[in-house]
mmCIF file of C-alpha atoms in Angstrom:
data_model
loop_
_atom_site.group_PDB
_atom_site.id
_atom_site.type_symbol
_atom_site.label_atom_id
_atom_site.label_comp_id
_atom_site.label_asym_id
_atom_site.label_seq_id
_atom_site.Cartn_x
_atom_site.Cartn_y
_atom_site.Cartn_z
ATOM 1 C CA UNK A 1 92.145 -198.683 -36.519
ATOM 2 C CA UNK A 2 91.625 -200.710 -33.355
ATOM 3 C CA UNK A 3 92.305 -203.955 -35.212
ATOM 4 C CA UNK A 4 95.480 -202.449 -36.685
ATOM 5 C CA UNK A 5 96.609 -201.580 -33.168
ATOM 6 C CA UNK A 6 95.977 -205.142 -32.026
ATOM 7 C CA UNK A 7 97.878 -206.454 -35.066
ATOM 8 C CA UNK A 8 100.873 -204.242 -34.214
ATOM 9 C CA UNK A 9 100.804 -205.422 -30.587
ATOM 10 C CA UNK A 10 100.648 -209.027 -31.769
ATOM 11 C CA UNK A 11 103.665 -208.496 -34.023
ATOM 12 C CA UNK A 12 105.725 -206.777 -31.322
ATOM 13 C CA UNK A 13 104.850 -209.508 -28.803
ATOM 14 C CA UNK A 14 105.919 -212.193 -31.310
ATOM 15 C CA UNK A 15 109.196 -210.385 -31.959
ATOM 16 C CA UNK A 16 109.984 -210.282 -28.247
ATOM 17 C CA UNK A 17 109.286 -213.999 -27.932
ATOM 18 C CA UNK A 18 111.405 -214.746 -31.013
ATOM 19 C CA UNK A 19 114.378 -212.948 -29.477
ATOM 20 C CA UNK A 20 114.091 -214.772 -26.159
ATOM 21 C CA UNK A 21 113.802 -218.114 -27.963
ATOM 22 C CA UNK A 22 116.880 -217.213 -30.016
ATOM 23 C CA UNK A 23 119.081 -216.176 -27.083
ATOM 24 C CA UNK A 24 120.633 -218.786 -24.840
ATOM 25 C CA UNK A 25 119.905 -218.586 -21.135
ATOM 26 C CA UNK A 26 123.347 -217.255 -20.211
ATOM 27 C CA UNK A 27 122.734 -214.273 -22.513
ATOM 28 C CA UNK A 28 119.938 -213.133 -20.204
ATOM 29 C CA UNK A 29 122.553 -212.253 -17.576
ATOM 30 C CA UNK A 30 124.516 -209.943 -19.891
ATOM 31 C CA UNK A 31 124.602 -206.173 -19.629
ATOM 32 C CA UNK A 32 126.413 -203.525 -21.665
ATOM 33 C CA UNK A 33 130.071 -203.656 -20.639
ATOM 34 C CA UNK A 34 131.555 -200.419 -19.298
ATOM 35 C CA UNK A 35 128.217 -198.617 -19.458
ATOM 36 C CA UNK A 36 125.603 -197.990 -16.798
ATOM 37 C CA UNK A 37 123.017 -200.587 -17.729
ATOM 38 C CA UNK A 38 120.932 -203.331 -16.278
ATOM 39 C CA UNK A 39 120.893 -206.869 -17.614
ATOM 40 C CA UNK A 40 118.921 -208.315 -20.513
ATOM 41 C CA UNK A 41 116.889 -210.179 -17.881
ATOM 42 C CA UNK A 42 115.920 -206.848 -16.321
ATOM 43 C CA UNK A 43 114.732 -205.589 -19.692
ATOM 44 C CA UNK A 44 112.560 -208.686 -20.008
ATOM 45 C CA UNK A 45 111.226 -208.258 -16.457
ATOM 46 C CA UNK A 46 110.136 -204.732 -17.352
ATOM 47 C CA UNK A 47 108.491 -205.903 -20.577
ATOM 48 C CA UNK A 48 106.534 -208.567 -18.694
ATOM 49 C CA UNK A 49 105.504 -206.152 -15.964
ATOM 50 C CA UNK A 50 104.339 -203.593 -18.494
ATOM 51 C CA UNK A 51 102.354 -206.212 -20.382
ATOM 52 C CA UNK A 52 100.671 -207.450 -17.225
ATOM 53 C CA UNK A 53 99.995 -203.932 -15.950
ATOM 54 C CA UNK A 54 98.756 -202.442 -19.219
ATOM 55 C CA UNK A 55 96.601 -205.458 -20.071
ATOM 56 C CA UNK A 56 94.973 -205.172 -16.652
ATOM 57 C CA UNK A 57 94.482 -201.434 -17.208
ATOM 58 C CA UNK A 58 92.956 -201.997 -20.654
ATOM 59 C CA UNK A 59 90.587 -204.621 -19.263
ATOM 60 C CA UNK A 60 89.573 -202.416 -16.312
ATOM 61 C CA UNK A 61 89.433 -199.158 -18.253
ATOM 62 C CA UNK A 62 92.155 -197.330 -16.328
ATOM 63 C CA UNK A 63 95.640 -197.559 -14.900
ATOM 64 C CA UNK A 64 95.849 -199.706 -11.763
ATOM 65 C CA UNK A 65 99.603 -199.500 -11.123
ATOM 66 C CA UNK A 66 102.650 -201.491 -12.180
ATOM 67 C CA UNK A 67 103.319 -205.029 -11.016
ATOM 68 C CA UNK A 68 105.269 -207.962 -12.397
ATOM 69 C CA UNK A 69 104.770 -211.645 -11.627
ATOM 70 C CA UNK A 70 108.096 -212.703 -13.179
ATOM 71 C CA UNK A 71 110.333 -213.636 -10.255
ATOM 72 C CA UNK A 72 112.996 -215.488 -12.283
ATOM 73 C CA UNK A 73 113.867 -213.260 -15.261
ATOM 74 C CA UNK A 74 117.186 -215.067 -15.764
ATOM 75 C CA UNK A 75 115.418 -218.385 -16.393
ATOM 76 C CA UNK A 76 114.580 -218.571 -20.086
ATOM 77 C CA UNK A 77 111.642 -220.989 -19.736
ATOM 78 C CA UNK A 78 110.071 -218.802 -17.045
ATOM 79 C CA UNK A 79 110.361 -215.752 -19.281
ATOM 80 C CA UNK A 80 108.925 -217.600 -22.274
ATOM 81 C CA UNK A 81 106.007 -218.944 -20.231
ATOM 82 C CA UNK A 82 104.930 -215.518 -19.012
ATOM 83 C CA UNK A 83 105.480 -213.943 -22.443
ATOM 84 C CA UNK A 84 103.131 -216.571 -23.880
ATOM 85 C CA UNK A 85 100.566 -216.008 -21.124
ATOM 86 C CA UNK A 86 100.527 -212.240 -21.611
ATOM 87 C CA UNK A 87 100.327 -212.662 -25.377
ATOM 88 C CA UNK A 88 97.243 -214.861 -24.979
ATOM 89 C CA UNK A 89 95.724 -212.338 -22.558
ATOM 90 C CA UNK A 90 96.252 -209.502 -25.026
ATOM 91 C CA UNK A 91 94.773 -211.550 -27.863
ATOM 92 C CA UNK A 92 91.749 -212.269 -25.674
ATOM 93 C CA UNK A 93 90.858 -208.583 -25.510
ATOM 94 C CA UNK A 94 88.121 -207.483 -27.907
ATOM 95 C CA UNK A 95 89.575 -204.370 -29.517
ATOM 96 C CA UNK A 96 86.330 -203.591 -31.346
ATOM 97 C CA UNK A 97 84.694 -201.398 -28.700
ATOM 98 C CA UNK A 98 87.545 -199.984 -26.638
ATOM 99 C CA UNK A 99 87.083 -196.581 -25.045
ATOM 100 C CA UNK A 100 89.503 -193.788 -25.864
ATOM 101 C CA UNK A 101 91.253 -194.413 -22.519
ATOM 102 C CA UNK A 102 91.651 -198.107 -23.334
ATOM 103 C CA UNK A 103 93.009 -197.295 -26.793
ATOM 104 C CA UNK A 104 95.513 -194.875 -25.260
ATOM 105 C CA UNK A 105 96.637 -197.570 -22.827
ATOM 106 C CA UNK A 106 97.061 -200.052 -25.693
ATOM 107 C CA UNK A 107 99.182 -197.525 -27.591
ATOM 108 C CA UNK A 108 101.253 -196.969 -24.442
ATOM 109 C CA UNK A 109 101.816 -200.720 -24.198
ATOM 110 C CA UNK A 110 102.904 -200.891 -27.836
ATOM 111 C CA UNK A 111 105.237 -197.926 -27.370
ATOM 112 C CA UNK A 112 106.771 -199.492 -24.265
ATOM 113 C CA UNK A 113 107.391 -202.838 -25.958
ATOM 114 C CA UNK A 114 108.966 -201.214 -29.018
ATOM 115 C CA UNK A 115 111.195 -198.975 -26.896
ATOM 116 C CA UNK A 116 112.525 -202.112 -25.236
ATOM 117 C CA UNK A 117 113.174 -203.595 -28.670
ATOM 118 C CA UNK A 118 115.469 -200.649 -29.342
ATOM 119 C CA UNK A 119 117.244 -201.206 -26.044
ATOM 120 C CA UNK A 120 117.559 -204.925 -26.710
ATOM 121 C CA UNK A 121 119.096 -204.220 -30.115
ATOM 122 C CA UNK A 122 121.857 -202.278 -28.300
ATOM 123 C CA UNK A 123 122.311 -205.178 -25.845
ATOM 124 C CA UNK A 124 122.602 -207.731 -28.650
ATOM 125 C CA UNK A 125 125.105 -205.610 -30.596
ATOM 126 C CA UNK A 126 127.027 -204.645 -27.456
ATOM 127 C CA UNK A 127 127.474 -208.285 -26.497
ATOM 128 C CA UNK A 128 128.236 -209.546 -30.025
ATOM 129 C CA UNK A 129 125.141 -211.763 -30.050
ATOM 130 C CA UNK A 130 122.955 -212.499 -33.072
ATOM 131 C CA UNK A 131 119.331 -211.807 -33.947
ATOM 132 C CA UNK A 132 116.579 -214.178 -35.015
ATOM 133 C CA UNK A 133 115.436 -213.939 -38.631
ATOM 134 C CA UNK A 134 112.240 -212.107 -37.637
ATOM 135 C CA UNK A 135 114.315 -209.248 -36.171
ATOM 136 C CA UNK A 136 116.493 -209.129 -39.281
ATOM 137 C CA UNK A 137 113.356 -208.861 -41.417
ATOM 138 C CA UNK A 138 111.569 -206.291 -39.233
ATOM 139 C CA UNK A 139 114.458 -204.081 -38.130
ATOM 140 C CA UNK A 140 117.138 -204.916 -40.730
ATOM 141 C CA UNK A 141 119.666 -205.569 -37.960
#
């Protein structure tokens, strides 16, 4: 089961990267018109912060608080660089012998990432943008 969890995290991380690659940089500044919402960049900042925070918690065996190193979430290359870094960090974790607390944290990370996918789907539709093929295949958007 632990390897399945890691596989699901890997897939969700790849999907996030695919969407950022697909969107142009100006799209990162968009929000949902006429609705209380933050910007796509803010969604990505939260994803990065959760990845960094949960990965640290998994490695240390307990929650150590939320922090995010991404200071330029509206700069596509900055976002992509930190998404790649956190993906490598997650893949570097040996999921074979995780404690129950570490497994719970990994599930929380997966849940967080997927919840943002749902939010990002609304942002893409609400701004008449398009999806990469991987999102069309996974979510039939």
